[in-house]
PDB file of C-alpha atoms in Angstrom:
ATOM      1  CA  MET A   1      40.060 -19.096  20.961  1.00  0.00           C
ATOM      2  CA  SER A   2      41.632 -15.524  21.611  1.00  0.00           C
ATOM      3  CA  PHE A   3      39.945 -12.538  21.099  1.00  0.00           C
ATOM      4  CA  LEU A   4      41.404 -11.428  17.682  1.00  0.00           C
ATOM      5  CA  SER A   5      39.704 -14.768  15.634  1.00  0.00           C
ATOM      6  CA  LYS A   6      36.313 -14.566  17.722  1.00  0.00           C
ATOM      7  CA  LEU A   7      36.884 -11.461  16.308  1.00  0.00           C
ATOM      8  CA  LEU A   8      37.489 -13.404  12.567  1.00  0.00           C
ATOM      9  CA  VAL A   9      35.173 -15.155  13.002  1.00  0.00           C
ATOM     10  CA  VAL A  10      32.182 -12.513  13.297  1.00  0.00           C
ATOM     11  CA  ALA A  11      32.842 -10.719  11.100  1.00  0.00           C
ATOM     12  CA  GLY A  12      33.613 -13.316   8.062  1.00  0.00           C
ATOM     13  CA  LEU A  13      30.253 -15.060   8.903  1.00  0.00           C
ATOM     14  CA  PHE A  14      29.131 -11.444   7.711  1.00  0.00           C
ATOM     15  CA  LEU A  15      30.727 -11.576   4.253  1.00  0.00           C
ATOM     16  CA  LEU A  16      28.928 -14.937   3.278  1.00  0.00           C
ATOM     17  CA  PRO A  17      26.279 -14.626   0.830  1.00  0.00           C
ATOM     18  CA  ASN A  18      22.524 -14.600   2.296  1.00  0.00           C
ATOM     19  CA  THR A  19      21.123 -18.300   0.605  1.00  0.00           C
ATOM     20  CA  VAL A  20      17.546 -17.833   2.268  1.00  0.00           C
ATOM     21  CA  LYS A  21      15.494 -14.930  -1.307  1.00  0.00           C
ATOM     22  CA  ALA A  22      11.984 -14.220  -1.543  1.00  0.00           C
ATOM     23  CA  ALA A  23      11.699 -13.740  -4.678  1.00  0.00           C
ATOM     24  CA  TRP A  24       8.885 -12.409  -6.047  1.00  0.00           C
ATOM     25  CA  LEU A  25       6.529 -14.639  -9.080  1.00  0.00           C
ATOM     26  CA  ASN A  26       4.911 -12.113 -11.630  1.00  0.00           C
ATOM     27  CA  SER A  27       0.913 -13.556 -13.775  1.00  0.00           C
ATOM     28  CA  THR A  28      -0.191 -11.004 -16.576  1.00  0.00           C
ATOM     29  CA  GLY A  29      -3.943 -11.719 -18.857  1.00  0.00           C
ATOM     30  CA  GLU A  30      -6.086 -10.280 -18.542  1.00  0.00           C
ATOM     31  CA  ILE A  31      -8.521 -10.865 -15.859  1.00  0.00           C
ATOM     32  CA  GLU A  32     -11.103 -13.562 -16.482  1.00  0.00           C
ATOM     33  CA  THR A  33     -13.529 -13.443 -13.187  1.00  0.00           C
ATOM     34  CA  LEU A  34     -13.133 -11.361  -9.747  1.00  0.00           C
ATOM     35  CA  ILE A  35     -15.442 -12.428  -6.890  1.00  0.00           C
ATOM     36  CA  LEU A  36     -16.484 -10.439  -3.985  1.00  0.00           C
ATOM     37  CA  TYR A  37     -17.083 -12.226  -0.328  1.00  0.00           C
ATOM     38  CA  SER A  38     -18.736 -10.653   2.660  1.00  0.00           C
ATOM     39  CA  GLN A  39     -15.513 -11.778   4.688  1.00  0.00           C
ATOM     40  CA  ASN A  40     -13.329  -8.780   3.354  1.00  0.00           C
ATOM     41  CA  GLN A  41     -12.208 -11.774   0.520  1.00  0.00           C
ATOM     42  CA  ILE A  42     -11.360 -10.803  -3.283  1.00  0.00           C
ATOM     43  CA  LEU A  43     -10.597 -13.748  -5.834  1.00  0.00           C
ATOM     44  CA  VAL A  44      -9.459 -13.088  -8.975  1.00  0.00           C
ATOM     45  CA  LYS A  45      -8.173 -14.839 -12.277  1.00  0.00           C
ATOM     46  CA  LEU A  46      -6.118 -14.509 -14.858  1.00  0.00           C
ATOM     47  CA  LYS A  47      -7.550 -15.834 -18.804  1.00  0.00           C
ATOM     48  CA  ASP A  48      -4.735 -17.981 -19.878  1.00  0.00           C
ATOM     49  CA  ASN A  49      -2.073 -17.952 -16.487  1.00  0.00           C
ATOM     50  CA  ASN A  50      -2.411 -19.873 -13.570  1.00  0.00           C
ATOM     51  CA  GLY A  51       0.908 -18.661 -12.695  1.00  0.00           C
ATOM     52  CA  ALA A  52       3.603 -20.301 -11.343  1.00  0.00           C
ATOM     53  CA  PRO A  53       2.437 -22.817  -8.257  1.00  0.00           C
ATOM     54  CA  VAL A  54       3.623 -22.092  -4.952  1.00  0.00           C
ATOM     55  CA  ALA A  55       4.250 -25.445  -2.559  1.00  0.00           C
ATOM     56  CA  ALA A  56       2.144 -24.032   0.195  1.00  0.00           C
ATOM     57  CA  CYS A  57      -0.376 -22.573  -1.500  1.00  0.00           C
ATOM     58  CA  SER A  58      -3.037 -25.013  -2.543  1.00  0.00           C
ATOM     59  CA  ASN A  59      -5.152 -23.962  -4.910  1.00  0.00           C
ATOM     60  CA  LYS A  60      -3.288 -23.114  -8.274  1.00  0.00           C
ATOM     61  CA  GLU A  61      -6.259 -20.589 -10.217  1.00  0.00           C
ATOM     62  CA  HIS A  62      -6.810 -17.981  -8.281  1.00  0.00           C
ATOM     63  CA  PHE A  63      -4.713 -15.597  -6.443  1.00  0.00           C
ATOM     64  CA  ILE A  64      -6.161 -13.625  -3.238  1.00  0.00           C
ATOM     65  CA  ILE A  65      -6.291  -9.801  -1.764  1.00  0.00           C
ATOM     66  CA  PRO A  66      -5.876 -11.121   2.426  1.00  0.00           C
ATOM     67  CA  ALA A  67      -9.132  -9.783   4.843  1.00  0.00           C
ATOM     68  CA  SER A  68      -6.204  -8.492   6.472  1.00  0.00           C
ATOM     69  CA  TYR A  69      -4.968  -6.200   4.415  1.00  0.00           C
ATOM     70  CA  SER A  70      -5.946  -2.616   5.721  1.00  0.00           C
ATOM     71  CA  GLU A  71      -9.152  -1.906   4.473  1.00  0.00           C
ATOM     72  CA  GLU A  72      -7.597   1.087   2.122  1.00  0.00           C
ATOM     73  CA  SER A  73      -5.012  -2.085   0.254  1.00  0.00           C
ATOM     74  CA  ARG A  74      -7.745  -3.796  -0.943  1.00  0.00           C
ATOM     75  CA  ASN A  75     -10.500  -0.976  -1.668  1.00  0.00           C
ATOM     76  CA  ARG A  76      -7.099  -0.196  -4.986  1.00  0.00           C
ATOM     77  CA  MET A  77      -6.043  -3.518  -5.147  1.00  0.00           C
ATOM     78  CA  TYR A  78      -9.764  -3.797  -6.144  1.00  0.00           C
ATOM     79  CA  SER A  79     -10.316  -0.725  -8.372  1.00  0.00           C
ATOM     80  CA  THR A  80      -7.117  -1.217  -9.989  1.00  0.00           C
ATOM     81  CA  LEU A  81      -8.364  -5.342 -10.839  1.00  0.00           C
ATOM     82  CA  LEU A  82     -11.516  -3.598 -12.196  1.00  0.00           C
ATOM     83  CA  ALA A  83     -10.354  -1.100 -14.285  1.00  0.00           C
ATOM     84  CA  ALA A  84      -7.636  -3.477 -16.101  1.00  0.00           C
ATOM     85  CA  LYS A  85     -11.047  -5.914 -16.637  1.00  0.00           C
ATOM     86  CA  MET A  86     -13.223  -2.887 -17.957  1.00  0.00           C
ATOM     87  CA  ALA A  87     -10.686  -1.777 -20.116  1.00  0.00           C
ATOM     88  CA  GLY A  88     -10.271  -5.709 -21.074  1.00  0.00           C
ATOM     89  CA  VAL A  89      -6.227  -4.642 -20.746  1.00  0.00           C
ATOM     90  CA  PRO A  90      -3.647  -7.114 -18.998  1.00  0.00           C
ATOM     91  CA  ALA A  91      -2.309  -6.415 -15.072  1.00  0.00           C
ATOM     92  CA  SER A  92       0.819  -8.416 -13.829  1.00  0.00           C
ATOM     93  CA  ILE A  93      -0.124  -9.328 -10.527  1.00  0.00           C
ATOM     94  CA  SER A  94       2.610  -9.601  -8.500  1.00  0.00           C
ATOM     95  CA  TYR A  95       2.893 -13.097  -5.230  1.00  0.00           C
ATOM     96  CA  SER A  96       5.621 -14.062  -3.826  1.00  0.00           C
ATOM     97  CA  GLU A  97       7.135 -17.171  -3.637  1.00  0.00           C
ATOM     98  CA  VAL A  98       7.232 -18.035  -0.083  1.00  0.00           C
ATOM     99  CA  ASP A  99       4.809 -18.123   2.779  1.00  0.00           C
ATOM    100  CA  ASN A 100       2.677 -15.631   1.256  1.00  0.00           C
ATOM    101  CA  CYS A 101      -1.073 -17.963   1.217  1.00  0.00           C
ATOM    102  CA  ASP A 102      -3.996 -17.478   2.375  1.00  0.00           C
ATOM    103  CA  ALA A 103      -6.149 -19.581   3.706  1.00  0.00           C
ATOM    104  CA  TRP A 104      -9.489 -19.674   3.062  1.00  0.00           C
ATOM    105  CA  GLY A 105     -11.240 -20.671   6.160  1.00  0.00           C
ATOM    106  CA  ALA A 106     -11.277 -24.645   7.495  1.00  0.00           C
ATOM    107  CA  THR A 107     -11.581 -25.246   3.971  1.00  0.00           C
ATOM    108  CA  PRO A 108      -8.542 -26.909   1.805  1.00  0.00           C
ATOM    109  CA  ASN A 109      -8.438 -24.386   0.207  1.00  0.00           C
ATOM    110  CA  VAL A 110      -5.235 -21.701  -0.064  1.00  0.00           C
ATOM    111  CA  TYR A 111      -4.518 -19.059  -2.630  1.00  0.00           C
ATOM    112  CA  ARG A 112      -1.900 -17.474  -3.445  1.00  0.00           C
ATOM    113  CA  LYS A 113      -1.790 -13.357  -1.551  1.00  0.00           C
ATOM    114  CA  ILE A 114      -1.589 -10.690  -4.448  1.00  0.00           C
ATOM    115  CA  THR A 115       0.892  -7.777  -3.435  1.00  0.00           C
ATOM    116  CA  ARG A 116       1.032  -5.973  -6.275  1.00  0.00           C
ATOM    117  CA  ILE A 117      -0.982  -5.234  -9.214  1.00  0.00           C
ATOM    118  CA  THR A 118       0.626  -3.357 -11.992  1.00  0.00           C
ATOM    119  CA  PHE A 119      -0.981  -2.516 -15.676  1.00  0.00           C
TER     120      PHE A 119
END
């Protein structure tokens, strides 16, 4: 194969569409519960809206602000959710449908990680 042929093949690969895409899913509703744990994890449940299931996440009722987020990020997210709960206004929770789950220790519970909150 000549150099020009190899170059055209490589250039053609860059023109192929990217078939792997991660998308955010959004669930909106009033905050039903906020559960704080000593492991720096916060579970969130929306009223009448469990959101779309994520195949890798076993828990379909709650969302999580994981301990792996910085303390500042967790505090901001918790404050936003608490403000929405106290005001009785719906919040919109965004989460990814791909590779975005947080395991709860050795239990079978694996929660959908919150990536964005708006209200």
